[in-house]
C-alpha atoms as one frame of an Amber mdcrd trajectory, in Angstrom:
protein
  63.846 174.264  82.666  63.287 170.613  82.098  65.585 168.549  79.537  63.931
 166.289  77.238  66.310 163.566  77.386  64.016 161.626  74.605  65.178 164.428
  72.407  67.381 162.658  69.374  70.015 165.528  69.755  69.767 165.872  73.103
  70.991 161.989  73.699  73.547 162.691  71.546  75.314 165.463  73.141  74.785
 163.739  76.507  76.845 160.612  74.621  79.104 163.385  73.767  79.409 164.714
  76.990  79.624 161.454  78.700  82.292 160.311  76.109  84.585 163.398  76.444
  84.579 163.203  80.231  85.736 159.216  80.357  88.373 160.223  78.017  89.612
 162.678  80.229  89.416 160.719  83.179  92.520 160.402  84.820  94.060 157.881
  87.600  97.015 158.378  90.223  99.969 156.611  90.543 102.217 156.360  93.442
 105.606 155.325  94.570 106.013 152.506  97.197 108.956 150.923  98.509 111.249
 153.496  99.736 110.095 153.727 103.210 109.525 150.853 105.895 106.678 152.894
 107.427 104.139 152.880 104.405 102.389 149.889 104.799 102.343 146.864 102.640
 101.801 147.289  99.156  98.965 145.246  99.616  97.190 147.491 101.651  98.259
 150.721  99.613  96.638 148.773  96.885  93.579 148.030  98.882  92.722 151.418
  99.795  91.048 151.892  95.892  92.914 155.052  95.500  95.359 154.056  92.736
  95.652 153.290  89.151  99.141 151.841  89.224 101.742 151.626  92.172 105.463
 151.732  90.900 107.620 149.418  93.199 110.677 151.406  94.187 113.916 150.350
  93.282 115.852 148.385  91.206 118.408 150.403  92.176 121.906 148.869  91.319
 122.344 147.194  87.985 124.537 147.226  84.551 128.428 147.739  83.981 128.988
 144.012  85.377 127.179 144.921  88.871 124.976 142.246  90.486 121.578 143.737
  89.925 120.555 144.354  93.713 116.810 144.955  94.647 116.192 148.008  97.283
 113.066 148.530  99.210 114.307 149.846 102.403 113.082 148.575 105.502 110.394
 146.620 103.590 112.470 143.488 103.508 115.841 142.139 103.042 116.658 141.209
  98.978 119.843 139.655 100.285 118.229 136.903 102.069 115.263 136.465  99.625
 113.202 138.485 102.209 111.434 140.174  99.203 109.966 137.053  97.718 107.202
 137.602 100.482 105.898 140.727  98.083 104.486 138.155  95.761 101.252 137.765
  97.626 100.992 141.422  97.414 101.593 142.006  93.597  98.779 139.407  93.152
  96.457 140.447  95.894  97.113 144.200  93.625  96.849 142.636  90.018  93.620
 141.061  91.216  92.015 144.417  92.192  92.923 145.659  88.779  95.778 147.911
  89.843  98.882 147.426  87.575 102.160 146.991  89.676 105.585 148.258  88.062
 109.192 147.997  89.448 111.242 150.881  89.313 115.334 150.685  88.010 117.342
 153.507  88.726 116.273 156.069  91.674 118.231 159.474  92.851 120.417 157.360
  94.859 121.132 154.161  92.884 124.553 152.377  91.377 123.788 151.737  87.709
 124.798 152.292  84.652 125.086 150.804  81.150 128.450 150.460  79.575 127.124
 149.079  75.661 124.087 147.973  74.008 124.684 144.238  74.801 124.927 144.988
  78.617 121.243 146.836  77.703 120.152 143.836  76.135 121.491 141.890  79.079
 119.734 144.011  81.515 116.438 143.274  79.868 116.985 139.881  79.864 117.595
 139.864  83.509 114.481 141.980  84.196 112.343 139.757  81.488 113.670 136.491
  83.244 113.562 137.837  87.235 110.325 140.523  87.321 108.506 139.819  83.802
 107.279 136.681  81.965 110.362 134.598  82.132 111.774 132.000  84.093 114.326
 132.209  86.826 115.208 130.322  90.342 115.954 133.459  91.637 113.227 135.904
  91.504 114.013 138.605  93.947 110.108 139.591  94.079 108.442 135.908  94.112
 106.797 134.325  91.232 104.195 137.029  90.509 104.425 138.898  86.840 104.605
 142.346  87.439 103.395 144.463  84.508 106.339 146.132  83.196 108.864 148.821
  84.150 109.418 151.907  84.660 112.572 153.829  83.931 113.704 156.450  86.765
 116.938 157.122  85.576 118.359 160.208  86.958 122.551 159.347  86.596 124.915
 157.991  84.741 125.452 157.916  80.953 122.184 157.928  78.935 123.022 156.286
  75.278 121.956 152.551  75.554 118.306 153.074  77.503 117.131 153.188  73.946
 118.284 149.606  73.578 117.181 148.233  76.968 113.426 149.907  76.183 113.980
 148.119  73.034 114.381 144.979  74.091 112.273 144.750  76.514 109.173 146.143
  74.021 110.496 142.893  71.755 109.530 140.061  75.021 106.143 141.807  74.863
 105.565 141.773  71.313 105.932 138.010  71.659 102.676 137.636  72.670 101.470
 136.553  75.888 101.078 139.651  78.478 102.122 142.691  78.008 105.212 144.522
  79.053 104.580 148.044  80.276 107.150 150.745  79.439 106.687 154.028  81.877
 109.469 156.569  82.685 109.418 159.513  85.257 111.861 162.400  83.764 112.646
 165.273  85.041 110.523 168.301  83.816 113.563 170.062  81.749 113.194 169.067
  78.256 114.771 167.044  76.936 115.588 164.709  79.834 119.296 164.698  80.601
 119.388 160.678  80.585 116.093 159.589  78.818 115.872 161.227  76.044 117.305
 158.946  73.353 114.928 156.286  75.177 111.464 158.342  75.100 111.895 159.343
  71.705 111.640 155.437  70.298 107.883 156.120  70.844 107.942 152.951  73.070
 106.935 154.100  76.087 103.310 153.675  77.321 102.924 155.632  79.961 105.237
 159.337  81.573 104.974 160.742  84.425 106.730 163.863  84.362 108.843 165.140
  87.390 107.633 168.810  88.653 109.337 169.095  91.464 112.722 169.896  92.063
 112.800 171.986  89.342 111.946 175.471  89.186 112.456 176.895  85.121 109.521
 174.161  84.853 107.330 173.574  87.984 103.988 175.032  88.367 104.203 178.353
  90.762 100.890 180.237  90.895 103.182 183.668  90.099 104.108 182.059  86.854
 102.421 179.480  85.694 103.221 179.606  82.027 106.746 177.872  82.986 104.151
 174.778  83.695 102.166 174.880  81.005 104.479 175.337  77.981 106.579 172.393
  79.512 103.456 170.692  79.488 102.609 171.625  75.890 106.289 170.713  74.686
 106.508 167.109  76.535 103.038 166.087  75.006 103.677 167.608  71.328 107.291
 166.299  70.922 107.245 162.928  72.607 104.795 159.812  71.278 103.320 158.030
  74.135 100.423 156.961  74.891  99.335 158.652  78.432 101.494 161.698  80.122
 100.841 162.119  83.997 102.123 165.543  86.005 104.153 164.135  88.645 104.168
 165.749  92.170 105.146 165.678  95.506 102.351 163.931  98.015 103.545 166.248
 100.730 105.851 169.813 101.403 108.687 166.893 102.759 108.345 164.821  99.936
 110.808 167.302  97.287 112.991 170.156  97.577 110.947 172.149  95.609 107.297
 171.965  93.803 104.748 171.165  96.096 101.526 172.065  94.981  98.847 171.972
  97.401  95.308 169.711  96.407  93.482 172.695  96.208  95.620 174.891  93.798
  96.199 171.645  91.604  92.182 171.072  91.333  91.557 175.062  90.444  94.844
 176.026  88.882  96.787 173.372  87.399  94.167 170.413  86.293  92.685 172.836
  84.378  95.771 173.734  82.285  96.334 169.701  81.550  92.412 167.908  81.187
  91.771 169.143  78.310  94.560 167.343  76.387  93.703 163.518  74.714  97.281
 163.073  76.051  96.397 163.741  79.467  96.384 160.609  81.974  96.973 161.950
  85.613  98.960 162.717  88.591 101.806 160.674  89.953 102.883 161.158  93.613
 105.659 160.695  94.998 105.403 158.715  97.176 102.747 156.649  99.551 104.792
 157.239 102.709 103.947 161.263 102.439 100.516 160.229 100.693  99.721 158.402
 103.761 100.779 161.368 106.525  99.030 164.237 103.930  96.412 162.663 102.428
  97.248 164.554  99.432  95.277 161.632  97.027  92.484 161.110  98.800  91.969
 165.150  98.116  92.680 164.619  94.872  90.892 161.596  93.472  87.657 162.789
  92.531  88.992 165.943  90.778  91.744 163.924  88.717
């Protein structure tokens, strides 16, 4: 049967349609920067298959600690090695992929004894990552576009403060500061809590993985879904994203092969305004599974 697309209500729902679908359009994000074997983050940028690549860590800092930059056999922080990534972060901004660093990691040294050592850890990131000034900028002179709290240790009052402060440097005008966060499925997060309630955050990408009461399994996947419904009804931010494994040796736990996610778990999460895709962890396993490439035209 032929559609008569001059038909006044039949433009309309095709607007409709056509609206509803970019609204639920949804990007990946991925990890780099935890394993020398990835490739440049140039060239993960480069291959067109992500929305926003989350430099990996910023692993020591607060308590009086030098903050100390860690992206394994990438470079060497210590000997400004890491300036080098500079090129890369533009050669990324410039193809419209937003580039984040990462504090904290599964395996970091950091910690935040008071609000002013927040406050002085946002500084530090504002002055050496973000829009200020600094002669020692561990990453070069290119502006990333914000951060991203992985915070899986430690004590858990003052992120509130550091998210704070560094949502203040952005409201200063000029560009703007990113806030993203990757908890762990169980809510509320153990450590972030306090933090993602301030309603500053921008973008989450939830952990499920490594976490059974909450991870999708296709024998129950109500545990998925109603920790899907409770992140996006209790927590204001602007895009959630279910975070996954890129490959069976990427987690303990939660891998979710491309298939099930397109027919099985997508499903459960598209229809929801709140809904902004899947986060992998990390390129290294994206790169030997191929897990986004799969993906990407489903997400």
């Amino acid at each position: 049967m032929a559609i008569n697309v001059r038909s006044p209500a039949t433009l309309s729902l095709l607007i409709f349609v056509a609206l509803f679908a970019k609204s639920n359009a949804g990007g990946i994000v991925i990890y780099w920067g935890q394993n020398g074997n990835e490739g440049t983050l140039a060239a993960t940028c480069a291959t067109g298959k992500y929305q926003i690549v989350i430099v990996a860590f910023l692993s020591t800092f607060g308590n009086g600690q030098k903050p100390q930059l860690n992206l394994a056999g990438h470079c060497n922080p210590a000997s400004n090695g890491c300036q080098k990534v500079s090129r890369d972060i533009h050669s990324c901004q410039n193809q419209g992929v937003k580039v984040m660093l990462s504090i904290g990691g599964g395996d970091g040294s950091y910690s935040l004894s008071s609000a002013d050592d927040a406050r002085s850890v946002a500084d530090y990131l504002w002055n050496n990552f973000l829009g200020g000034g600094s002669n020692s900028r561990p990453l070069g002179d290119a502006v990333l576009d914000g951060i991203d709290f992985d915070i899986e240790g430690g004590e858990s009052r003052y992120y509130a403060t550091l998210a704070t402060k560094l949502a203040e440097y952005s409201s200063r005008g000029g560009k703007k500061v990113y806030l993203t966060a990757a908890p762990q499925c169980p809510f509320p997060d153990q450590w972030l809590n306090g933090a993602l309630t301030s309603g500053l955050f921008d973008y989450i990408w939830i952990q499920f993985y490594n976490n059974p009461p909450c991870q999708y399994s296709s024998s129950n996947p109500n545990n998925f879904k109603n920790a899907w419904k409770r992140w996006t009804s209790s927590i204001k931010a602007g895009k959630f994203y279910v975070g996954l494994p890129a490959s069976k040796a990427a987690a303990g736990s939660g891998f979710v092969p491309p298939e099930v996610l397109k027919s099985q778990v997508l499903p459960l999460v598209k229809s929801s305004p709140q809904y902004g895709g899947v986060m992998l962890w990390d390129e290294f396993n994206d790169n030997n599974s191929g897990y986004s490439s799969a993906i990407k035209n489903s997400v």
